[in-house]
């Protein structure tokens, strides 16, 4: 691929992004799309605002950019929680590191690569991109020592930025834990694998156990039930509400007095549904209405103090580790009730099945990777497939096929990965929604690093050296030299991938195509006029791996193929604005992991640095540069030692709660006389069976009743 093909790909993606950004600035001003682009604010607002039409709605503007830029970190914390701030700190870290690498590598490393050997250079548009990589440097060149120096500078800056961010985020997490806001999860422990005793229910067994061993701190417990008639009752109530709501919307301006076909009396639909809804919710909170046969071997146990709950969640409760398993409880909105009923003894089997399924999925995905890499190397495939010579002869078609089409195809296939990994994480049996999303994030990250980075490199090596046997390519002794040869040439594909999967993905994230289509379908096909928000939570399992993948590409190719750095830097700058806007306006925050995504970000960055150093070690070995090789090996050791220091210094805070913090909070509540109130609220904090819309139905019902009083002043017979 030459510079002309790269410019063609960059031009196409720049025009597409500019058009989509302009379209977004117009669509966000339309009242009919307020549920799509302001779902976060609409979910919090109780009023329906109808702005009059004005011509400014049809004119693209950059006002959303200014608002996203001016937002403070406190506003982002209120809107998205700790996880949102941590994610944006990862983007800021990537921007700072890319700026340092771009200044050094573009100013010094790129010219050294271009003039690395004596050759007749072509016109700049016809130059191959491999000319700008380290592969163009002559063997034994003294300038390779400068590459080693730049590698040291980038590593030192990355470690300094990582340490600063880790320290800052750890303090943020501790402030989040020590917050004076009341959290039911701090008093609650999830108990699973409760032993079954004849002539005794799970509830009685649990009560006897904790009354015996935690007599002074045990408060109460709440059993977890299988799906039964109660869940069906809530679903029926939900459907009945929607029917009554639609009837009200159709007849809100028509005064009608109808008699019920059963009793002949008049009735107010909204009042009757509110009574029905409150009654069904009260039934689900009262365990006397539920049968013991529907109990699972799991429960929520409430303690009188946070410290008692912390001790119970960390301690081994029985000599049998597979019985009386305790874990800290998630927040009520974070609880994933369905997996609490899964047998604890079957979780290890589920994990094995997920691992095997993931391996098969990764293997299947190698086919589109091989296909996309074959499109990049059409000139080499003509040796095996002569009929492709006609395509290569057409310059425009050849640039389109090699520069744009491969990354587009790979991006489309990658859209299947997050939903599949999300299902795999659900099958593992996690008990919180945030943990399910974090687990899916790790799986997607492993998948994209292997299939987008390593699989493309190995495919490049196989196509470039098709006469070499698979065994020789797979020999672990040849890995450094193999990466050293393949990464600089594969960097041309990574540049176009950054454009299509990076820039274009941000445009797609901004425009929200699926909610937009759903909104259009609801309004114009179903003829609904209701502004119901689309309460999506932020897709960390999709966006965190994407950001980390581009960070990996930027770090790895910084000294080997520095031409990729401007495209990666532009991606991170756009991501900074787009994600801030989405967190403030679009996504709602139902649950928060408290910043547990940062260890994933830190570990991936360390992996990227070590991988870059190993590849550089192989390059220096191929180029016969013993001096740079000697100084690169200690750099790998120092990077690993830095990572170990951070694991000992910061990591425990992200997965364990300090006892000092919870004891101080208990003392503060006891001195303030708030413990009794907290104990009363604990008994109703967790509700297993709720309607799909949660508490929003109560707000909507009250608003419907007010509208009926003001507009109809009459009665509607209950359907």
Short mmCIF file of N, CA and C in Angstrom, two decimals, residues 383-529:
data_model
loop_
_atom_site.label_atom_id
_atom_site.label_comp_id
_atom_site.label_asym_id
_atom_site.label_seq_id
_atom_site.Cartn_x
_atom_site.Cartn_y
_atom_site.Cartn_z
N UNK A 383 0.77 -14.00 -7.19
CA UNK A 383 1.67 -15.12 -7.46
C UNK A 383 0.95 -16.46 -7.31
N UNK A 384 -0.01 -16.49 -6.39
CA UNK A 384 -0.79 -17.72 -6.20
C UNK A 384 -2.07 -17.72 -7.02
N UNK A 385 -2.68 -16.53 -7.21
CA UNK A 385 -3.93 -16.40 -7.95
C UNK A 385 -3.73 -15.41 -9.08
N UNK A 386 -3.31 -15.86 -10.26
CA UNK A 386 -2.97 -14.95 -11.37
C UNK A 386 -4.15 -14.12 -11.86
N UNK A 387 -5.40 -14.58 -11.67
CA UNK A 387 -6.55 -13.83 -12.21
C UNK A 387 -6.76 -12.49 -11.50
N UNK A 388 -6.05 -12.25 -10.37
CA UNK A 388 -6.18 -10.98 -9.66
C UNK A 388 -5.34 -9.87 -10.29
N UNK A 389 -4.56 -10.19 -11.34
CA UNK A 389 -3.71 -9.17 -11.96
C UNK A 389 -4.54 -8.04 -12.58
N UNK A 390 -5.75 -8.34 -13.05
CA UNK A 390 -6.61 -7.31 -13.64
C UNK A 390 -7.01 -6.26 -12.60
N UNK A 391 -7.22 -6.71 -11.36
CA UNK A 391 -7.59 -5.77 -10.30
C UNK A 391 -6.40 -4.89 -9.93
N UNK A 392 -5.21 -5.48 -9.88
CA UNK A 392 -4.02 -4.74 -9.49
C UNK A 392 -3.68 -3.66 -10.51
N UNK A 393 -3.98 -3.92 -11.79
CA UNK A 393 -3.62 -2.96 -12.84
C UNK A 393 -4.44 -1.66 -12.73
N UNK A 394 -5.62 -1.71 -12.18
CA UNK A 394 -6.47 -0.53 -12.02
C UNK A 394 -6.10 0.16 -10.71
N UNK A 395 -5.49 1.33 -10.82
CA UNK A 395 -4.91 1.98 -9.65
C UNK A 395 -5.98 2.35 -8.62
N UNK A 396 -7.06 2.97 -9.08
CA UNK A 396 -8.10 3.43 -8.16
C UNK A 396 -8.75 2.24 -7.44
N UNK A 397 -9.05 1.20 -8.21
CA UNK A 397 -9.68 0.02 -7.61
C UNK A 397 -8.72 -0.68 -6.66
N UNK A 398 -7.45 -0.71 -7.02
CA UNK A 398 -6.46 -1.37 -6.17
C UNK A 398 -6.29 -0.61 -4.86
N UNK A 399 -6.29 0.74 -4.91
CA UNK A 399 -6.18 1.52 -3.69
C UNK A 399 -7.40 1.36 -2.80
N UNK A 400 -8.58 1.26 -3.42
CA UNK A 400 -9.80 1.08 -2.63
C UNK A 400 -9.83 -0.28 -1.95
N UNK A 401 -9.44 -1.33 -2.71
CA UNK A 401 -9.49 -2.69 -2.18
C UNK A 401 -8.46 -2.89 -1.08
N UNK A 402 -7.26 -2.38 -1.28
CA UNK A 402 -6.18 -2.59 -0.30
C UNK A 402 -6.19 -1.59 0.84
N UNK A 403 -6.73 -0.40 0.61
CA UNK A 403 -6.63 0.64 1.63
C UNK A 403 -7.87 0.84 2.46
N UNK A 404 -9.04 0.47 1.96
CA UNK A 404 -10.28 0.79 2.66
C UNK A 404 -11.12 -0.45 2.97
N UNK A 405 -11.26 -1.33 2.00
CA UNK A 405 -12.16 -2.46 2.13
C UNK A 405 -11.77 -3.43 3.24
N UNK A 406 -10.48 -3.80 3.41
CA UNK A 406 -10.15 -4.80 4.44
C UNK A 406 -10.55 -4.38 5.85
N UNK A 407 -10.24 -3.16 6.23
CA UNK A 407 -10.57 -2.72 7.59
C UNK A 407 -12.07 -2.58 7.78
N UNK A 408 -12.81 -2.22 6.73
CA UNK A 408 -14.27 -2.14 6.84
C UNK A 408 -14.87 -3.52 7.10
N UNK A 409 -14.38 -4.52 6.36
CA UNK A 409 -14.88 -5.88 6.54
C UNK A 409 -14.58 -6.39 7.94
N UNK A 410 -13.36 -6.17 8.41
CA UNK A 410 -13.00 -6.62 9.75
C UNK A 410 -13.83 -5.91 10.82
N UNK A 411 -14.09 -4.63 10.63
CA UNK A 411 -14.89 -3.87 11.59
C UNK A 411 -16.31 -4.42 11.67
N UNK A 412 -16.89 -4.76 10.53
CA UNK A 412 -18.24 -5.32 10.52
C UNK A 412 -18.30 -6.66 11.25
N UNK A 413 -17.29 -7.50 11.04
CA UNK A 413 -17.26 -8.78 11.75
C UNK A 413 -17.07 -8.58 13.25
N UNK A 414 -16.30 -7.57 13.64
CA UNK A 414 -16.05 -7.33 15.06
C UNK A 414 -17.30 -6.86 15.80
N UNK A 415 -18.31 -6.40 15.09
CA UNK A 415 -19.55 -5.99 15.75
C UNK A 415 -20.25 -7.16 16.42
N UNK A 416 -19.95 -8.38 15.99
CA UNK A 416 -20.57 -9.56 16.58
C UNK A 416 -19.93 -9.95 17.90
N UNK A 417 -18.73 -9.46 18.17
CA UNK A 417 -17.96 -9.95 19.31
C UNK A 417 -18.56 -9.52 20.65
N UNK A 418 -18.82 -8.21 20.92
CA UNK A 418 -19.32 -7.83 22.25
C UNK A 418 -20.61 -8.53 22.68
N UNK A 419 -21.64 -8.66 21.82
CA UNK A 419 -22.83 -9.39 22.29
C UNK A 419 -22.56 -10.84 22.64
N UNK A 420 -21.70 -11.51 21.87
CA UNK A 420 -21.39 -12.91 22.16
C UNK A 420 -20.66 -13.03 23.49
N UNK A 421 -19.67 -12.17 23.72
CA UNK A 421 -18.93 -12.21 24.97
C UNK A 421 -19.81 -11.81 26.15
N UNK A 422 -20.78 -10.96 25.92
CA UNK A 422 -21.72 -10.59 26.98
C UNK A 422 -22.56 -11.80 27.41
N UNK A 423 -22.96 -12.60 26.43
CA UNK A 423 -23.70 -13.83 26.74
C UNK A 423 -22.80 -14.81 27.49
N UNK A 424 -21.56 -14.94 27.06
CA UNK A 424 -20.62 -15.82 27.76
C UNK A 424 -20.44 -15.40 29.21
N UNK A 425 -20.32 -14.12 29.46
CA UNK A 425 -20.15 -13.63 30.83
C UNK A 425 -21.40 -13.88 31.67
N UNK A 426 -22.56 -13.83 31.06
CA UNK A 426 -23.79 -14.14 31.78
C UNK A 426 -23.83 -15.60 32.18
N UNK A 427 -23.37 -16.48 31.29
CA UNK A 427 -23.38 -17.91 31.57
C UNK A 427 -22.40 -18.30 32.67
N UNK A 428 -21.41 -17.46 32.93
CA UNK A 428 -20.43 -17.78 33.97
C UNK A 428 -21.03 -17.73 35.37
N UNK A 429 -22.14 -17.05 35.55
CA UNK A 429 -22.80 -17.04 36.84
C UNK A 429 -22.46 -15.88 37.74
N UNK A 430 -22.02 -14.75 37.20
CA UNK A 430 -21.72 -13.58 38.03
C UNK A 430 -23.02 -13.05 38.63
N UNK A 431 -22.91 -12.42 39.81
CA UNK A 431 -24.12 -12.02 40.54
C UNK A 431 -24.38 -10.53 40.45
N UNK A 432 -23.57 -9.78 39.72
CA UNK A 432 -23.81 -8.35 39.58
C UNK A 432 -23.70 -7.96 38.11
N UNK A 433 -24.46 -6.96 37.73
CA UNK A 433 -24.45 -6.50 36.35
C UNK A 433 -23.13 -5.83 36.00
N UNK A 434 -22.56 -5.09 36.94
CA UNK A 434 -21.27 -4.45 36.67
C UNK A 434 -20.17 -5.48 36.49
N UNK A 435 -20.20 -6.55 37.29
CA UNK A 435 -19.20 -7.61 37.13
C UNK A 435 -19.39 -8.34 35.81
N UNK A 436 -20.64 -8.52 35.38
CA UNK A 436 -20.88 -9.15 34.09
C UNK A 436 -20.31 -8.29 32.96
N UNK A 437 -20.50 -6.99 33.04
CA UNK A 437 -19.96 -6.11 32.00
C UNK A 437 -18.44 -6.05 32.06
N UNK A 438 -17.87 -6.07 33.25
CA UNK A 438 -16.42 -6.07 33.37
C UNK A 438 -15.82 -7.37 32.84
N UNK A 439 -16.47 -8.49 33.14
CA UNK A 439 -16.00 -9.76 32.61
C UNK A 439 -16.08 -9.80 31.09
N UNK A 440 -17.17 -9.27 30.53
CA UNK A 440 -17.28 -9.20 29.07
C UNK A 440 -16.23 -8.28 28.49
N UNK A 441 -15.89 -7.21 29.20
CA UNK A 441 -14.84 -6.29 28.75
C UNK A 441 -13.51 -7.01 28.62
N UNK A 442 -13.16 -7.83 29.62
CA UNK A 442 -11.90 -8.58 29.58
C UNK A 442 -11.89 -9.56 28.42
N UNK A 443 -13.00 -10.25 28.19
CA UNK A 443 -13.07 -11.21 27.10
C UNK A 443 -12.94 -10.53 25.74
N UNK A 444 -13.64 -9.42 25.56
CA UNK A 444 -13.54 -8.69 24.30
C UNK A 444 -12.13 -8.16 24.09
N UNK A 445 -11.50 -7.71 25.17
CA UNK A 445 -10.12 -7.20 25.07
C UNK A 445 -9.17 -8.29 24.62
N UNK A 446 -9.23 -9.47 25.24
CA UNK A 446 -8.39 -10.58 24.80
C UNK A 446 -8.66 -10.93 23.35
N UNK A 447 -9.93 -10.89 22.99
CA UNK A 447 -10.30 -11.28 21.63
C UNK A 447 -9.72 -10.32 20.59
N UNK A 448 -9.88 -9.02 20.82
CA UNK A 448 -9.42 -8.06 19.80
C UNK A 448 -7.90 -7.99 19.75
N UNK A 449 -7.23 -8.16 20.91
CA UNK A 449 -5.77 -8.15 20.88
C UNK A 449 -5.25 -9.33 20.08
N UNK A 450 -5.88 -10.48 20.25
CA UNK A 450 -5.41 -11.65 19.51
C UNK A 450 -5.80 -11.58 18.04
N UNK A 451 -7.08 -11.32 17.76
CA UNK A 451 -7.56 -11.42 16.38
C UNK A 451 -7.23 -10.20 15.54
N UNK A 452 -7.18 -9.02 16.15
CA UNK A 452 -6.87 -7.83 15.38
C UNK A 452 -5.37 -7.61 15.28
N UNK A 453 -4.64 -7.89 16.36
CA UNK A 453 -3.20 -7.61 16.35
C UNK A 453 -2.40 -8.86 15.94
N UNK A 454 -2.41 -9.87 16.80
CA UNK A 454 -1.53 -11.02 16.55
C UNK A 454 -1.95 -11.83 15.32
N UNK A 455 -3.25 -12.05 15.15
CA UNK A 455 -3.69 -12.84 14.00
C UNK A 455 -3.36 -12.15 12.69
N UNK A 456 -3.50 -10.83 12.65
CA UNK A 456 -3.13 -10.10 11.43
C UNK A 456 -1.63 -10.17 11.17
N UNK A 457 -0.84 -10.11 12.24
CA UNK A 457 0.61 -10.18 12.07
C UNK A 457 1.02 -11.56 11.56
N UNK A 458 0.46 -12.62 12.16
CA UNK A 458 0.80 -13.97 11.72
C UNK A 458 0.32 -14.23 10.30
N UNK A 459 -0.85 -13.69 9.96
CA UNK A 459 -1.34 -13.84 8.59
C UNK A 459 -0.44 -13.10 7.61
N UNK A 460 0.02 -11.94 8.00
CA UNK A 460 0.97 -11.19 7.17
C UNK A 460 2.24 -11.99 6.94
N UNK A 461 2.75 -12.61 8.02
CA UNK A 461 3.96 -13.40 7.88
C UNK A 461 3.72 -14.62 6.99
N UNK A 462 2.55 -15.24 7.10
CA UNK A 462 2.26 -16.42 6.28
C UNK A 462 2.12 -16.05 4.81
N UNK A 463 1.49 -14.90 4.52
CA UNK A 463 1.33 -14.48 3.13
C UNK A 463 2.67 -14.03 2.55
N UNK A 464 3.46 -13.33 3.37
CA UNK A 464 4.74 -12.83 2.88
C UNK A 464 5.75 -13.94 2.69
N UNK A 465 5.65 -14.98 3.52
CA UNK A 465 6.60 -16.10 3.43
C UNK A 465 5.81 -17.40 3.31
N UNK A 466 5.01 -17.51 2.26
CA UNK A 466 4.14 -18.67 2.13
C UNK A 466 4.92 -19.95 1.89
N UNK A 467 6.19 -19.81 1.50
CA UNK A 467 6.98 -21.00 1.29
C UNK A 467 7.51 -21.58 2.60
N UNK A 468 7.40 -20.81 3.72
CA UNK A 468 7.87 -21.30 5.01
C UNK A 468 6.78 -22.16 5.64
N UNK A 469 7.18 -23.22 6.30
CA UNK A 469 6.21 -24.14 6.87
C UNK A 469 5.55 -23.52 8.10
N UNK A 470 4.39 -24.03 8.45
CA UNK A 470 3.66 -23.55 9.63
C UNK A 470 4.47 -23.82 10.90
N UNK A 471 5.16 -24.96 10.93
CA UNK A 471 5.93 -25.29 12.13
C UNK A 471 7.02 -24.26 12.39
N UNK A 472 7.65 -23.79 11.34
CA UNK A 472 8.71 -22.81 11.52
C UNK A 472 8.14 -21.48 11.99
N UNK A 473 6.97 -21.12 11.47
CA UNK A 473 6.34 -19.88 11.92
C UNK A 473 5.88 -19.98 13.37
N UNK A 474 5.52 -21.19 13.80
CA UNK A 474 5.01 -21.36 15.15
C UNK A 474 6.06 -21.64 16.20
N UNK A 475 7.32 -21.74 15.83
CA UNK A 475 8.39 -21.99 16.78
C UNK A 475 8.55 -20.77 17.70
N UNK A 476 8.48 -21.01 19.01
CA UNK A 476 8.55 -19.88 19.95
C UNK A 476 9.88 -19.16 19.90
N UNK A 477 10.94 -19.84 19.46
CA UNK A 477 12.25 -19.19 19.37
C UNK A 477 12.28 -18.13 18.28
N UNK A 478 11.39 -18.26 17.30
CA UNK A 478 11.37 -17.31 16.19
C UNK A 478 10.37 -16.17 16.41
N UNK A 479 9.71 -16.14 17.59
CA UNK A 479 8.67 -15.14 17.81
C UNK A 479 9.22 -13.71 17.74
N UNK A 480 10.33 -13.37 18.43
CA UNK A 480 10.82 -11.97 18.33
C UNK A 480 11.17 -11.57 16.90
N UNK A 481 11.89 -12.44 16.19
CA UNK A 481 12.25 -12.09 14.81
C UNK A 481 11.03 -12.06 13.91
N UNK A 482 10.06 -12.94 14.17
CA UNK A 482 8.84 -12.95 13.36
C UNK A 482 8.06 -11.66 13.55
N UNK A 483 7.89 -11.23 14.81
CA UNK A 483 7.20 -9.97 15.07
C UNK A 483 7.98 -8.79 14.51
N UNK A 484 9.32 -8.86 14.59
CA UNK A 484 10.14 -7.76 14.08
C UNK A 484 9.98 -7.58 12.58
N UNK A 485 9.78 -8.67 11.87
CA UNK A 485 9.61 -8.58 10.42
C UNK A 485 8.19 -8.20 10.03
N UNK A 486 7.21 -8.72 10.78
CA UNK A 486 5.82 -8.58 10.35
C UNK A 486 5.16 -7.29 10.83
N UNK A 487 5.51 -6.79 12.03
CA UNK A 487 4.83 -5.62 12.58
C UNK A 487 5.02 -4.38 11.71
N UNK A 488 6.26 -4.06 11.26
CA UNK A 488 6.39 -2.85 10.42
C UNK A 488 5.57 -2.91 9.14
N UNK A 489 5.48 -4.08 8.52
CA UNK A 489 4.70 -4.18 7.29
C UNK A 489 3.19 -4.22 7.57
N UNK A 490 2.80 -4.82 8.70
CA UNK A 490 1.37 -4.86 9.05
C UNK A 490 0.88 -3.51 9.52
N UNK A 491 1.78 -2.61 9.88
CA UNK A 491 1.37 -1.28 10.34
C UNK A 491 0.57 -0.53 9.29
N UNK A 492 0.78 -0.85 8.02
CA UNK A 492 -0.02 -0.19 6.97
C UNK A 492 -1.50 -0.54 7.10
N UNK A 493 -1.78 -1.79 7.44
CA UNK A 493 -3.17 -2.17 7.67
C UNK A 493 -3.72 -1.52 8.93
N UNK A 494 -2.90 -1.43 9.98
CA UNK A 494 -3.36 -0.83 11.23
C UNK A 494 -3.70 0.65 11.04
N UNK A 495 -3.02 1.32 10.13
CA UNK A 495 -3.35 2.73 9.87
C UNK A 495 -4.76 2.86 9.31
N UNK A 496 -5.09 2.05 8.33
CA UNK A 496 -6.44 2.11 7.76
C UNK A 496 -7.48 1.60 8.75
N UNK A 497 -7.09 0.63 9.58
CA UNK A 497 -8.01 0.13 10.59
C UNK A 497 -8.33 1.22 11.61
N UNK A 498 -7.34 2.04 11.95
CA UNK A 498 -7.56 3.15 12.87
C UNK A 498 -8.57 4.14 12.29
N UNK A 499 -8.53 4.31 10.97
CA UNK A 499 -9.46 5.24 10.33
C UNK A 499 -10.88 4.69 10.32
N UNK A 500 -11.03 3.45 9.89
CA UNK A 500 -12.38 2.89 9.72
C UNK A 500 -13.00 2.45 11.04
N UNK A 501 -12.24 1.73 11.84
CA UNK A 501 -12.80 1.25 13.11
C UNK A 501 -12.68 2.29 14.21
N UNK A 502 -11.77 3.26 14.06
CA UNK A 502 -11.59 4.28 15.08
C UNK A 502 -12.44 5.51 14.84
N UNK A 503 -12.10 6.26 13.81
CA UNK A 503 -12.85 7.48 13.52
C UNK A 503 -14.31 7.17 13.22
N UNK A 504 -14.56 6.18 12.38
CA UNK A 504 -15.94 5.86 12.00
C UNK A 504 -16.75 5.34 13.18
N UNK A 505 -16.11 4.58 14.09
CA UNK A 505 -16.84 4.08 15.26
C UNK A 505 -17.28 5.22 16.17
N UNK A 506 -16.47 6.26 16.28
CA UNK A 506 -16.87 7.42 17.08
C UNK A 506 -18.05 8.14 16.45
N UNK A 507 -18.03 8.25 15.13
CA UNK A 507 -19.17 8.86 14.44
C UNK A 507 -20.44 8.04 14.66
N UNK A 508 -20.29 6.72 14.62
CA UNK A 508 -21.44 5.83 14.84
C UNK A 508 -21.92 5.94 16.29
N UNK A 509 -20.99 6.04 17.23
CA UNK A 509 -21.36 6.19 18.63
C UNK A 509 -22.12 7.50 18.86
N UNK A 510 -21.72 8.53 18.17
CA UNK A 510 -22.35 9.84 18.35
C UNK A 510 -23.76 9.86 17.77
N UNK A 511 -23.95 9.25 16.62
CA UNK A 511 -25.24 9.32 15.93
C UNK A 511 -26.25 8.34 16.51
N UNK A 512 -25.79 7.29 17.24
CA UNK A 512 -26.68 6.30 17.85
C UNK A 512 -27.65 5.70 16.83
N UNK A 513 -27.16 4.92 15.86
CA UNK A 513 -28.03 4.46 14.77
C UNK A 513 -29.17 3.56 15.22
N UNK A 514 -28.92 2.63 16.15
CA UNK A 514 -29.97 1.69 16.54
C UNK A 514 -31.09 2.37 17.33
N UNK A 515 -30.79 3.17 18.36
CA UNK A 515 -31.89 3.92 19.00
C UNK A 515 -32.59 4.88 18.05
N UNK A 516 -31.83 5.47 17.10
CA UNK A 516 -32.44 6.38 16.14
C UNK A 516 -33.44 5.66 15.25
N UNK A 517 -33.06 4.48 14.76
CA UNK A 517 -33.98 3.69 13.93
C UNK A 517 -35.19 3.24 14.75
N UNK A 518 -34.94 2.84 16.00
CA UNK A 518 -36.06 2.42 16.86
C UNK A 518 -37.02 3.58 17.11
N UNK A 519 -36.47 4.78 17.29
CA UNK A 519 -37.32 5.94 17.50
C UNK A 519 -38.16 6.24 16.26
N UNK A 520 -37.55 6.17 15.08
CA UNK A 520 -38.29 6.41 13.84
C UNK A 520 -39.36 5.35 13.63
N UNK A 521 -39.03 4.11 13.95
CA UNK A 521 -40.01 3.03 13.79
C UNK A 521 -41.19 3.23 14.74
N UNK A 522 -40.88 3.62 15.99
CA UNK A 522 -41.94 3.80 16.98
C UNK A 522 -42.87 4.96 16.60
N UNK A 523 -42.30 6.03 16.07
CA UNK A 523 -43.10 7.21 15.77
C UNK A 523 -43.89 7.08 14.48
N UNK A 524 -43.25 6.56 13.44
CA UNK A 524 -43.87 6.59 12.12
C UNK A 524 -44.55 5.28 11.74
N UNK A 525 -44.16 4.18 12.35
CA UNK A 525 -44.81 2.91 12.06
C UNK A 525 -45.84 2.57 13.13
N UNK A 526 -45.44 2.67 14.40
CA UNK A 526 -46.36 2.38 15.50
C UNK A 526 -47.22 3.58 15.89
N UNK A 527 -46.90 4.76 15.35
CA UNK A 527 -47.67 5.98 15.60
C UNK A 527 -47.73 6.36 17.07
N UNK A 528 -46.62 6.25 17.76
CA UNK A 528 -46.56 6.61 19.17
C UNK A 528 -46.00 8.02 19.29
N UNK A 529 -46.58 8.83 20.19
CA UNK A 529 -46.12 10.21 20.40
C UNK A 529 -45.45 10.38 21.75
#
